[in-house]
Short mmCIF file of C-alpha atoms in Angstrom, two decimals:
data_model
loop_
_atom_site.label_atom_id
_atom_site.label_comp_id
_atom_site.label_asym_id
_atom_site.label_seq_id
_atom_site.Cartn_x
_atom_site.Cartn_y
_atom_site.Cartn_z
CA UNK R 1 28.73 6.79 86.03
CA UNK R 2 27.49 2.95 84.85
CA UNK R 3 24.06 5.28 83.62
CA UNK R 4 26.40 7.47 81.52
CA UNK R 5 28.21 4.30 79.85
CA UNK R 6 24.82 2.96 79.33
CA UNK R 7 23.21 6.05 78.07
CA UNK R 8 26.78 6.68 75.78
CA UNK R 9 26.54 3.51 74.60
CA UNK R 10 22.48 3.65 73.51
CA UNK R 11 23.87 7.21 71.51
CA UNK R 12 26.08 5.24 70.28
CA UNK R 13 24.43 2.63 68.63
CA UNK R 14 21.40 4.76 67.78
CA UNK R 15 23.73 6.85 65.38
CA UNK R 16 25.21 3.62 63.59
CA UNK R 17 21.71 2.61 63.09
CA UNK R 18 21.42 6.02 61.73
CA UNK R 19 24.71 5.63 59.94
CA UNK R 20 23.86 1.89 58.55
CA UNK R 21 19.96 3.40 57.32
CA UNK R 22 21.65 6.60 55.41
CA UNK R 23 23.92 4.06 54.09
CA UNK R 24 21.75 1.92 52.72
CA UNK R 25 19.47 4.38 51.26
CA UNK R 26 22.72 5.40 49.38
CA UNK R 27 23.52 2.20 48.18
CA UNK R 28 19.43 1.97 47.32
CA UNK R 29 19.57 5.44 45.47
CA UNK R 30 22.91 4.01 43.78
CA UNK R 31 21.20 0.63 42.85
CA UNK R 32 17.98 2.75 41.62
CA UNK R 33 20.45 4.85 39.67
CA UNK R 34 22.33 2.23 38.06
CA UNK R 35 18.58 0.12 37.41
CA UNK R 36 17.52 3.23 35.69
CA UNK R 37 20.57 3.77 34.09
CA UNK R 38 20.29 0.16 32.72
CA UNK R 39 16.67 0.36 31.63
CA UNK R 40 17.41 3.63 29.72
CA UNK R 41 20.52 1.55 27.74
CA UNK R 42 18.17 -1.19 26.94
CA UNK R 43 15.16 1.35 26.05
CA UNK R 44 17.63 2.48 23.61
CA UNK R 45 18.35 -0.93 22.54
CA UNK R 46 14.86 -0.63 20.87
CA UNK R 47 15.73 2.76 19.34
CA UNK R 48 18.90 1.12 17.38
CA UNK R 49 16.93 -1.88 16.55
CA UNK R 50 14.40 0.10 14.80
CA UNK R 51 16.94 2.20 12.97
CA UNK R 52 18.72 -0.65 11.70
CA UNK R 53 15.46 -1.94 10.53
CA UNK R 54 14.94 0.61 8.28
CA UNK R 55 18.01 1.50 7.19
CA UNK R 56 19.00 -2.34 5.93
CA UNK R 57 14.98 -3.02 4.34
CA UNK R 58 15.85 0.39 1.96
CA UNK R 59 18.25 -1.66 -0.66
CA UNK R 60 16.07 -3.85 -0.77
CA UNK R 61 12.81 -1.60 -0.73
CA UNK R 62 14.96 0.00 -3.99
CA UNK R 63 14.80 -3.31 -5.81
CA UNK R 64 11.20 -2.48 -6.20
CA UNK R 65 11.45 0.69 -7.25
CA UNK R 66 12.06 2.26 -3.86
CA UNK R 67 9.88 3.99 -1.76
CA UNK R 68 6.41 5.41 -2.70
CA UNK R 69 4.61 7.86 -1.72
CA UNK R 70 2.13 6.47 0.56
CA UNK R 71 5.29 4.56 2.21
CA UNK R 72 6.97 7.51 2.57
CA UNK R 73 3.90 8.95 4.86
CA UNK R 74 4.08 5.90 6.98
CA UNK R 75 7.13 7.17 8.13
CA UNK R 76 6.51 10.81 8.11
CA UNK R 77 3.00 9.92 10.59
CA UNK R 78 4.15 7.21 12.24
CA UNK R 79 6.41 9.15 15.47
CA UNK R 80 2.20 10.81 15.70
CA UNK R 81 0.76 7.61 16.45
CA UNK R 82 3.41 6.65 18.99
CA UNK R 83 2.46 7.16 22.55
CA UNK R 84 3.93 7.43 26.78
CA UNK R 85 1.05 5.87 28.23
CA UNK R 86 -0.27 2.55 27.13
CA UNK R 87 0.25 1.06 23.82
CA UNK R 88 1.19 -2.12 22.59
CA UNK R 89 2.78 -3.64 25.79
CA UNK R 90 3.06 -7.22 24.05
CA UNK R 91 6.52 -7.80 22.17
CA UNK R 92 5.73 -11.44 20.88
CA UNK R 93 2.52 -10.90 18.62
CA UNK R 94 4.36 -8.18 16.73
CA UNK R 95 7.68 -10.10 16.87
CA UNK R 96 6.24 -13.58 15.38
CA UNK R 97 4.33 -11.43 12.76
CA UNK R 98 7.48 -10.09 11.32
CA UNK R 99 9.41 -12.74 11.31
CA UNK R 100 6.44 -15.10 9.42
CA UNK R 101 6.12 -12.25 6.51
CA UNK R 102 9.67 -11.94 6.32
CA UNK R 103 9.69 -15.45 5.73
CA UNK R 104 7.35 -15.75 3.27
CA UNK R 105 8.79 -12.97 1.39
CA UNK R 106 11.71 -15.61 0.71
CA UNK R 107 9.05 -17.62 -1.17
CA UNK R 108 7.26 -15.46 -2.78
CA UNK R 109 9.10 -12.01 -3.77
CA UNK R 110 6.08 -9.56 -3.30
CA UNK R 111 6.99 -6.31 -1.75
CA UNK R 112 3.35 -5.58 0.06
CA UNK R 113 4.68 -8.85 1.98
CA UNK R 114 7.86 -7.05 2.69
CA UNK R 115 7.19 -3.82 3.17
CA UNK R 116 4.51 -4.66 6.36
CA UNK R 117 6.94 -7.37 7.60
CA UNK R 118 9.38 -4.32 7.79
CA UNK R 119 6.90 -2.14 9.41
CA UNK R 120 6.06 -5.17 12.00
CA UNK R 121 9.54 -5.63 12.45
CA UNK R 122 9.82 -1.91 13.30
CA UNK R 123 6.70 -1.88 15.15
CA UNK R 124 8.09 -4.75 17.76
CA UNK R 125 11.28 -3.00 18.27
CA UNK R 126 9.48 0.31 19.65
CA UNK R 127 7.53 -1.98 21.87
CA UNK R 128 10.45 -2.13 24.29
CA UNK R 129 10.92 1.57 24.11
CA UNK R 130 9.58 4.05 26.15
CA UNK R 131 7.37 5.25 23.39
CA UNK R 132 5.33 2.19 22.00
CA UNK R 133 3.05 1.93 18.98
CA UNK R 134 -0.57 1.81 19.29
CA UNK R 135 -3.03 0.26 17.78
CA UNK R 136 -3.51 2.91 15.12
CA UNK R 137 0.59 2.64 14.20
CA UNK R 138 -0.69 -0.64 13.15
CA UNK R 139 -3.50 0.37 11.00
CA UNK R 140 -1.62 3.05 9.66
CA UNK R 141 1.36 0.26 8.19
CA UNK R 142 -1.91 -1.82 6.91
CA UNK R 143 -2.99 1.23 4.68
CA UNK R 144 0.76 2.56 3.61
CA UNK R 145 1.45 -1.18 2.31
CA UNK R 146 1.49 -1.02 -1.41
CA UNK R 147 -0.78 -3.86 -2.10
CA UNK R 148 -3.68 -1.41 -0.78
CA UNK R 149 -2.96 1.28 -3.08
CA UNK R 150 -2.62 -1.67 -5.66
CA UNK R 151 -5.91 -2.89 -5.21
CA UNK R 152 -7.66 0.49 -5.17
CA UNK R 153 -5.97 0.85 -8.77
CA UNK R 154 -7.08 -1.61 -10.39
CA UNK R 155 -11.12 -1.12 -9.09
CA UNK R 156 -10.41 2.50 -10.09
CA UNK R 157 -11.50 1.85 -13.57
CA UNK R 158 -15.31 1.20 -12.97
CA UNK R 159 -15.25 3.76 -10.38
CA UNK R 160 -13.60 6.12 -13.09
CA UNK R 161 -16.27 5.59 -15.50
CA UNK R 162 -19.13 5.89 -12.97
CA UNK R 163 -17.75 8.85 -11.58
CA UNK R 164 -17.00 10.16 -15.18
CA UNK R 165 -20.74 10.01 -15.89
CA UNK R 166 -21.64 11.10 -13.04
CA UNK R 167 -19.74 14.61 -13.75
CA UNK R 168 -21.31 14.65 -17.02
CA UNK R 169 -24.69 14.30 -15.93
CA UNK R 170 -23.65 17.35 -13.49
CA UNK R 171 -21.97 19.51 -16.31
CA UNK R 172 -24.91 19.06 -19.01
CA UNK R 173 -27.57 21.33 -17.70
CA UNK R 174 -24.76 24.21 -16.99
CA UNK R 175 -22.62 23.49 -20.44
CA UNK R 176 -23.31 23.40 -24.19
CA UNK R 177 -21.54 20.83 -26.42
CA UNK R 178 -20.18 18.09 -23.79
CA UNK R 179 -20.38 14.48 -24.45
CA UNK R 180 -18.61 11.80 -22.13
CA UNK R 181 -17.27 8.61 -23.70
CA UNK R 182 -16.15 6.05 -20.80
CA UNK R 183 -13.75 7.72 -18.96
CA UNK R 184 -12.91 11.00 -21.20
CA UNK R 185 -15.51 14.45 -21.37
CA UNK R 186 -15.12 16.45 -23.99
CA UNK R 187 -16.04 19.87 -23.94
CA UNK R 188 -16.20 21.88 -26.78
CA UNK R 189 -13.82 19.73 -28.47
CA UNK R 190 -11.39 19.45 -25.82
CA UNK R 191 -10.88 16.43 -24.17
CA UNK R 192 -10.59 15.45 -20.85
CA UNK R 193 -9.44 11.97 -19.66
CA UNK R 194 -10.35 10.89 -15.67
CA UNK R 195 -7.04 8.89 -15.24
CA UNK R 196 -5.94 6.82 -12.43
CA UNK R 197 -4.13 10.05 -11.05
CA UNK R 198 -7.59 12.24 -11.62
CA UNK R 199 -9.20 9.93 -9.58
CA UNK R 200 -7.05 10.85 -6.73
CA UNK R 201 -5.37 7.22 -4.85
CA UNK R 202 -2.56 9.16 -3.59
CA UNK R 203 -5.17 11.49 -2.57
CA UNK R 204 -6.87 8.32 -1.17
CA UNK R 205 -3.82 7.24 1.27
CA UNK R 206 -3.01 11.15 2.34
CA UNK R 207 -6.43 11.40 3.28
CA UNK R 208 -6.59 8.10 5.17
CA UNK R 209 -3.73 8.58 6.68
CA UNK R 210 -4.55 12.42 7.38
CA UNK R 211 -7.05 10.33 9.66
CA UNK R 212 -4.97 8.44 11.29
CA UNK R 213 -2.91 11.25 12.27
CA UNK R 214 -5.61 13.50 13.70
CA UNK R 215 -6.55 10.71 16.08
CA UNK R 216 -3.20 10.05 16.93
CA UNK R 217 -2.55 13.77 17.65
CA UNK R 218 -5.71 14.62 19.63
CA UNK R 219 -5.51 10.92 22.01
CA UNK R 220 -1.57 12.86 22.55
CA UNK R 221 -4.07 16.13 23.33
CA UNK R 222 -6.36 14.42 25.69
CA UNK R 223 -3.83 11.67 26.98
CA UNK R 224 -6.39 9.39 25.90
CA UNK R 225 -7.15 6.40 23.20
CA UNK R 226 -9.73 6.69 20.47
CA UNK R 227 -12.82 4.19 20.50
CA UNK R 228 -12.53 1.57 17.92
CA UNK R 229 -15.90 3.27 16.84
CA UNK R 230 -14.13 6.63 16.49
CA UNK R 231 -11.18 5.14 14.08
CA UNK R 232 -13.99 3.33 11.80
CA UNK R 233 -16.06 6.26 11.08
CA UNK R 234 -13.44 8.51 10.69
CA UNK R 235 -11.56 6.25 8.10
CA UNK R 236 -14.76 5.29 6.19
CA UNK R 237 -15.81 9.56 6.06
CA UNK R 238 -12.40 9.78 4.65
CA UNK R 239 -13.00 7.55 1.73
CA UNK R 240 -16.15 9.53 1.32
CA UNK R 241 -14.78 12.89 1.78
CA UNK R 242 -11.99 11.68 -1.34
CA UNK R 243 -14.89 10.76 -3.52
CA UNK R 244 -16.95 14.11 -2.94
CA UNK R 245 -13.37 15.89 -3.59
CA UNK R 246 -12.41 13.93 -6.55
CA UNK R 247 -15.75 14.59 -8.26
CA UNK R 248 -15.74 18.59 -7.46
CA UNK R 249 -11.85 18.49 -8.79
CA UNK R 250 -13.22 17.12 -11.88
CA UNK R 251 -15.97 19.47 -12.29
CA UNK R 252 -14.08 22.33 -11.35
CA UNK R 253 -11.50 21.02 -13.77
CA UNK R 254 -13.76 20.79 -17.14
CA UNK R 255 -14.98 24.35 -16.21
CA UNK R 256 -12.21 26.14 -15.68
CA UNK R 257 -10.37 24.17 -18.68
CA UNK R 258 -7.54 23.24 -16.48
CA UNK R 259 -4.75 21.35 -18.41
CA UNK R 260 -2.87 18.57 -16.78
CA UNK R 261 0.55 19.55 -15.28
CA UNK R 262 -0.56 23.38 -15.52
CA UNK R 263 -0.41 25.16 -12.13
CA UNK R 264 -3.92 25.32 -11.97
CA UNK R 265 -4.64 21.96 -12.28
CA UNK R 266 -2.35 21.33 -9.10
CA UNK R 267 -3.69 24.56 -7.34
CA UNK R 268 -7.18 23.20 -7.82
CA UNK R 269 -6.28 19.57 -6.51
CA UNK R 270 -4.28 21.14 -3.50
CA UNK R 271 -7.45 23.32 -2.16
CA UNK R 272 -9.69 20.79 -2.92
CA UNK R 273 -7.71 18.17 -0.56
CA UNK R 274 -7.26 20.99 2.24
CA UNK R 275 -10.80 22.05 2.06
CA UNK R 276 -12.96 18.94 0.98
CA UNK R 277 -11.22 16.17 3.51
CA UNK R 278 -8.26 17.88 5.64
CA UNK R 279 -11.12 20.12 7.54
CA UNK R 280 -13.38 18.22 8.02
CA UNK R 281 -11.34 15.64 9.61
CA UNK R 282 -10.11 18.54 12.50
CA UNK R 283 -13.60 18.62 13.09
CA UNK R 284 -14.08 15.51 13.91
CA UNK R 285 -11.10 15.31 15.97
CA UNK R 286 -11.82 18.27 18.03
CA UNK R 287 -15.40 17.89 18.62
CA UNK R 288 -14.88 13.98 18.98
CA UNK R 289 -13.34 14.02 22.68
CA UNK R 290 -16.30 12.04 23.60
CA UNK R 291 -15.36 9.16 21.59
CA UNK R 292 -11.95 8.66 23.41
CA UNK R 293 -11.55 6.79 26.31
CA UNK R 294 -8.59 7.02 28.81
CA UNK R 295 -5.55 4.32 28.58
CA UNK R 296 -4.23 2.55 31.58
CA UNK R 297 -0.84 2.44 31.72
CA UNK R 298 0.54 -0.76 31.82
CA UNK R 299 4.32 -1.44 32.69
CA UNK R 300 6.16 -4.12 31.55
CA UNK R 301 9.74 -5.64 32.34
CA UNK R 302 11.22 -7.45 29.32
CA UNK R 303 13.92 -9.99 29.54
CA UNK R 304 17.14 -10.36 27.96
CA UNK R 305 15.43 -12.76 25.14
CA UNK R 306 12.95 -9.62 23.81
CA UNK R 307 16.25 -7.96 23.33
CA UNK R 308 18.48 -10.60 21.57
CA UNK R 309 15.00 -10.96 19.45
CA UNK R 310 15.69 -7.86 17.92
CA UNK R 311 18.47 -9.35 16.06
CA UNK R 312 16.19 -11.49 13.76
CA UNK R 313 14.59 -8.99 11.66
CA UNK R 314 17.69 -7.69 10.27
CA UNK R 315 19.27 -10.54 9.77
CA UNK R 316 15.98 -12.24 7.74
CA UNK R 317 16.45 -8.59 5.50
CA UNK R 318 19.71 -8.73 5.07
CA UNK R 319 19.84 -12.61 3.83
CA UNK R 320 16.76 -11.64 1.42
CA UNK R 321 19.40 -9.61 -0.51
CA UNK R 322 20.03 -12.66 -2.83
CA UNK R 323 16.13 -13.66 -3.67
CA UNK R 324 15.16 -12.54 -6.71
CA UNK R 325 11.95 -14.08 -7.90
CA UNK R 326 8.70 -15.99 -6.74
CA UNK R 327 9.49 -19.47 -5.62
CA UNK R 328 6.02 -20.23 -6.32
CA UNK R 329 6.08 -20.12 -10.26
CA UNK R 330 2.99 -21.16 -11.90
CA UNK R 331 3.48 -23.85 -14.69
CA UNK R 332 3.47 -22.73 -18.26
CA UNK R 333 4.62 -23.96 -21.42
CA UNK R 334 5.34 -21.03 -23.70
CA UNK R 335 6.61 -23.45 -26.45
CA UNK R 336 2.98 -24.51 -27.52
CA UNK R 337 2.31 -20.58 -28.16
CA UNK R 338 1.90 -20.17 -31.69
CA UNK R 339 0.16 -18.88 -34.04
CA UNK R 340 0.24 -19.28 -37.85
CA UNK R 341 1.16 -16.44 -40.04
CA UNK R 342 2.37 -14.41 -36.88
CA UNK R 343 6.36 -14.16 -36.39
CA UNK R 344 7.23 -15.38 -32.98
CA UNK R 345 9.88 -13.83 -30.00
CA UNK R 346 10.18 -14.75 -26.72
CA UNK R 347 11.75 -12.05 -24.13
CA UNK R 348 13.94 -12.84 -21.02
CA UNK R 349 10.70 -12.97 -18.71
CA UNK R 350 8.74 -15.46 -20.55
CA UNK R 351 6.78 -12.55 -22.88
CA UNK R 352 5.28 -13.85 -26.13
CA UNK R 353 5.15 -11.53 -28.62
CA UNK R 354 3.21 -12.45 -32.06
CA UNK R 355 3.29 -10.04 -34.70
CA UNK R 356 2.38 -9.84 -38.36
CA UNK R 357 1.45 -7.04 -40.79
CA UNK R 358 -2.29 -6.31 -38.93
CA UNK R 359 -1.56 -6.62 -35.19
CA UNK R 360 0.86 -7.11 -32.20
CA UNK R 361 -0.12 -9.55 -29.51
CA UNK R 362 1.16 -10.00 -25.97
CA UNK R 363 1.08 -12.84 -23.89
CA UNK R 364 2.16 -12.28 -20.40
CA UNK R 365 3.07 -15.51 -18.14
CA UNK R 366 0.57 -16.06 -15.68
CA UNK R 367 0.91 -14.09 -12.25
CA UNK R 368 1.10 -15.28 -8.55
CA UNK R 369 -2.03 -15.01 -6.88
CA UNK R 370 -0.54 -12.51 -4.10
CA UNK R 371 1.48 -10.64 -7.05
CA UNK R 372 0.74 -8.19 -9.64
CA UNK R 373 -1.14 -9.07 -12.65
CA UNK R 374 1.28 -8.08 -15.38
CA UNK R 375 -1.09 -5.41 -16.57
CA UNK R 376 -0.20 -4.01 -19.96
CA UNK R 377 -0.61 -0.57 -18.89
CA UNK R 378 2.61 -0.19 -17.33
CA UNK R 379 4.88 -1.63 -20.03
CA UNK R 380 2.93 0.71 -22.86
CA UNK R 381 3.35 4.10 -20.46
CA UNK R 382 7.17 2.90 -19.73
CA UNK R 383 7.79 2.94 -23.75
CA UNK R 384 5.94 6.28 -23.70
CA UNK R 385 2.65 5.93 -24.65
CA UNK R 386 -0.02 8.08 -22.80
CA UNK R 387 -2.91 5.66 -22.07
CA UNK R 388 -7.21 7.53 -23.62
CA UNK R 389 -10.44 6.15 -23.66
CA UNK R 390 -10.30 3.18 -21.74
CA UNK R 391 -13.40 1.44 -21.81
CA UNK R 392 -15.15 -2.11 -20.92
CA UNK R 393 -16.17 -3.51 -23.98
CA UNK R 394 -18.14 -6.73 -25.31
CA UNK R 395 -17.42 -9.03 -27.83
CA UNK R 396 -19.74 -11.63 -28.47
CA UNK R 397 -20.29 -13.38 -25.16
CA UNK R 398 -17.35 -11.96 -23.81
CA UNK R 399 -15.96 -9.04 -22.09
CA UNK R 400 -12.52 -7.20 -22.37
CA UNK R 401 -11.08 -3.65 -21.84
CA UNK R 402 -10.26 -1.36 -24.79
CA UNK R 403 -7.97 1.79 -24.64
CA UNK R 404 -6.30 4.07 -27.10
CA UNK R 405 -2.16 4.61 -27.34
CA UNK R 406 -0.91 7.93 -28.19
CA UNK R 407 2.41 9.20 -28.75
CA UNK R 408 3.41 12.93 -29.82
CA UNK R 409 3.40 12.89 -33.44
CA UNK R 410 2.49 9.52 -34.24
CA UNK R 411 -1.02 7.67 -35.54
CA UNK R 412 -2.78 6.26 -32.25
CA UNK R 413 -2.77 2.89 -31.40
CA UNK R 414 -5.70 0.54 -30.73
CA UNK R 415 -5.91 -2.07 -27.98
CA UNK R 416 -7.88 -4.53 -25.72
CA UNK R 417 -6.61 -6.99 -23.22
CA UNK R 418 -7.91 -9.58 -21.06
CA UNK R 419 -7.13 -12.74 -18.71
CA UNK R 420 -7.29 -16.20 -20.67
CA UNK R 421 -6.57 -19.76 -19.35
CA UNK R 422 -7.67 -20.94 -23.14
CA UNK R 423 -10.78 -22.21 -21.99
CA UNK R 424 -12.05 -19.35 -20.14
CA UNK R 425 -11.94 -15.55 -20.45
CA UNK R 426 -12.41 -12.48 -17.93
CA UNK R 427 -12.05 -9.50 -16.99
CA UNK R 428 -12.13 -10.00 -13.37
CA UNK R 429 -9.42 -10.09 -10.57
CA UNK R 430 -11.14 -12.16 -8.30
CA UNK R 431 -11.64 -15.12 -11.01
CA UNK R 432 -7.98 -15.62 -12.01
CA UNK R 433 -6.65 -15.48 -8.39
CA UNK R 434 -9.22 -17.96 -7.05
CA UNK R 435 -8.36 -20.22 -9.90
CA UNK R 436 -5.23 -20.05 -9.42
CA UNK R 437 -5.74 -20.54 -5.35
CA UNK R 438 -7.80 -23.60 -6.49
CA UNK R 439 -5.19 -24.90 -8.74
CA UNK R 440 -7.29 -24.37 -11.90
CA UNK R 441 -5.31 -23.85 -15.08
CA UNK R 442 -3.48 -20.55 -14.35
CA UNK R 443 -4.60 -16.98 -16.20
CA UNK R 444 -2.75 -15.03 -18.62
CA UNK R 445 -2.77 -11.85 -19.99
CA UNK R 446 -3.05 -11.26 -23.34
CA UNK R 447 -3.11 -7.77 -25.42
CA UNK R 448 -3.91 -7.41 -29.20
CA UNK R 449 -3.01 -3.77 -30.76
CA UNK R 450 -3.27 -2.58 -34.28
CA UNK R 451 -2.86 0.58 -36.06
CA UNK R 452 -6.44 -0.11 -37.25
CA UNK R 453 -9.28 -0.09 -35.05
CA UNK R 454 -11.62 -2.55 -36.99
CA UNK R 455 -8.80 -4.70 -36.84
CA UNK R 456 -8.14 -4.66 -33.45
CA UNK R 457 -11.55 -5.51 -33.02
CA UNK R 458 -11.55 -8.12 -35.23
CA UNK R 459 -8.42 -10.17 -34.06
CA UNK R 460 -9.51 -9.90 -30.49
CA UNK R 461 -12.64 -11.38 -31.41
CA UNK R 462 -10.31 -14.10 -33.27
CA UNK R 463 -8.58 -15.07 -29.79
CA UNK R 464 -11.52 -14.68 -27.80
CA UNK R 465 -13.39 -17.47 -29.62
CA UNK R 466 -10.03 -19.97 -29.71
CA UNK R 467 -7.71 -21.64 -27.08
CA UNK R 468 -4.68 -20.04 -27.53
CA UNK R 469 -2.85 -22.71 -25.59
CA UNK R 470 -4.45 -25.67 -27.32
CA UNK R 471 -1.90 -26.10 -30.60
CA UNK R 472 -4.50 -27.74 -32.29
CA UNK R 473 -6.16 -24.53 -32.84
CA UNK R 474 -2.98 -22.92 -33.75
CA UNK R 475 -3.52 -23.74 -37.60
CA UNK R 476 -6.58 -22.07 -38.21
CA UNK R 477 -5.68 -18.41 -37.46
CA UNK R 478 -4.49 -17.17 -41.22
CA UNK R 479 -3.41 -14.21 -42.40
#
């Protein structure tokens, strides 16, 4: 009897063990449940963070203009280039990075500066996610920021002219009567001008970032990362595959006598994208699983501070609603601008303009270093005026660009511009903005046009040999 009371009791307390085990592998499955549960909310945290990003940068991307088109395709390839397994791990690189450019955007008012803080800001809030940015979500906000596409413009126009020639040189021994005069080729009387848009820089982002999204969808493929070998060649046969496609569009163009905004002019630029550089770089992509190399996933628990961090970003946009301009203004005393026997005016932004019977003349305020360079081109095509021949052209020791201004129905304008400090002149980018980063007297831009190309010429040559901002040369410019 005292066995079975000993034997009950052992039963007994061998199912309460039971009992208390089952129990707490409930309460562990609960506590799992509710972790997970918690993790997901906070994932999601990320998610919200990054939506509110975007959505209060866009007034403010709309001050300048709004979004382009090579910002537009950061967007469009950037859920490619996310990834599961691996990735940016590291919230506080990203995170300081966004909040110093948003910062400096309150000094300084340029958008490229905005526009990657932005991306940055968006970049650090997916790092807490479940699906992080890479490496190549990175690259791919360096070459959608508008200050690339900006720099490729303005080094377009010796690249237009080269590959202008270079066309020529390739039409002559198939075509009679063609000539090619800087950046126009005229065949058989009919002209054809390599613009900025000929030359192909939104073909120059969709292409690069045509890269960036094979990469990012075969490393999805082969649940793998790219070498940083891999990313470099294909970007840099990218840029060559744009050239070789931008000088067969232009060839194909002449020949076939394809007329801007005509259907075949955009069919012809289409297949030539598809063919010349979208191809090619699916080759490389498929037959490039070598190059890849696999990622180790790395997991990473993120405190309550990573998530109250997310509250910066928009709240550094949102106070940037109220600034305006460039805190860094460089000094300039438009008062001592003037010139005798021109008639004076003086717009809102600080633009001279000197005119008299012969000639119109511009003077821009100089530019920040980091900002755009006040080129002439825009304001002419944004009062109409289609922008031919543009041309580097010297005068006397010095160098300055020429173009022609043409309007529907009207006599064509003649003009140069250049970058003057009074003492020196240039043509170059680089020499105005390292002045001006070594606190040399700062650049302007100034534009002479005339009805009448010899006078053009000769008023250019006028300025060119003067300091403009000296007024004790002001007297001996007549009429």
């Amino acid at each position: 009897m005292k066995f079975l009371k000993i034997l009950a009791f052992t039963f007994s307390f061998h199912m309460i063990g039971k009992l208390n085990r089952y129990t707490k592998l409930v309460w562990s499955i609960e506590e799992l449940v509710a972790s997970k549960s918690k993790l997901l909310k906070e994932m999601n945290l990320g998610y919200v963070a990054a939506v509110i990003v975007t959505l209060v940068a866009i007034p403010k991307f709309n001050e300048f203009g709004g979004l382009r088109f090579e910002q537009l395709l950061f967007f469009m390839a950037l859920p490619f280039t996310l990834t599961k397994t691996g990735g940016i791990s590291k919230f506080t690189p990203l995170f300081l990075l966004s909040t110093v450019l948003l910062v400096v955007f309150y000094m300084t008012h340029v958008y490229s500066i905005l526009f990657f803080g932005v991306c940055c800001a968006l970049l650090s809030s997916l790092v807490v996610t479940n699906y992080r940015p890479t490496l190549l979500s990175l690259l791919l906000s360096i070459i959608c920021t508008p200050a690339v596409k900006y720099f490729l413009s303005i080094y377009s126009f010796p690249l237009r002219l080269k590959v202008s020639q270079l066309a020529g040189n390739m039409l002559m021994p198939i075509t009679s009567n063609l000539t090619v005069q800087g950046n126009c080729i005229f065949l058989n009387d009919i002209e054809f001008t390599v613009a900025p848009e000929c030359l192909g820089l939104n073909m120059i982002a969709s292409a690069l970032v045509f890269a960036i999204f094979t990469l990012s969808f075969f490393a999805g493929k082969y649940n793998k990362r790219p070498r940083m070998s891999l990313v470099i060649g294909a970007l840099l046969l990218a840029l060559t595959l744009v050239l070789i496609a931008n000088l067969t569009r232009i060839i194909l163009t002449v020949l076939l006598q394809a007329m801007p905004e005509t259907l075949i002019h955009e069919t012809i630029g289409l297949l030539i994208f598809v063919v010349n550089c979208c191809i090619p770089l699916l080759f490389i992509g498929i037959y490039g699983k070598v190059f890849y190399k696999r990622q180790k996933i790395v997991r990473v628990k993120f405190g309550q501070q990573h998530y109250l961090s997310l509250a910066i970003a928009p709240l550094l946009i949102i106070g940037s609603y109220d600034i305006h301009e460039n805190s860094f203004k460089t000094a300039f005393d438009s008062s001592s601008v003037f010139i005798s026997g021109f008639e004076r005016s003086e717009s809102t932004d600080g633009v001279i303009k000197l005119e008299n019977d012969s000639a119109l003349v511009y003077i821009k305020p100089p530019a920040f270093m980091l900002g755009s360079d006040h080129n002439p081109f825009i304001c002419w095509r944004a009062s109409g005026f289609n922008i031919k021949k543009e041309a580097e052209l010297q005068i006397g020791v010095h160098y300055v660009y020429s173009f022609e201004l043409h309007k529907p129905n009207e006599q064509p304008l003649y003009s140069c511009w250049w970058y003057s400090n009074g003492g020196s002149h240039t043509i170059s980018q680089w020499q105005w903005r390292l002045a001006n980063i070594k606190g040399e007297d700062a650049y302007s831009v100034i534009n002479v046009t005339s009805a009448d190309k010899s006078k053009s010429l000769e008023w250019t040559e006028k300025m060119l040999s003067q300091n403009l901002f000296n007024p004790k040369y002001q007297s001996q410019y007549g009429h």
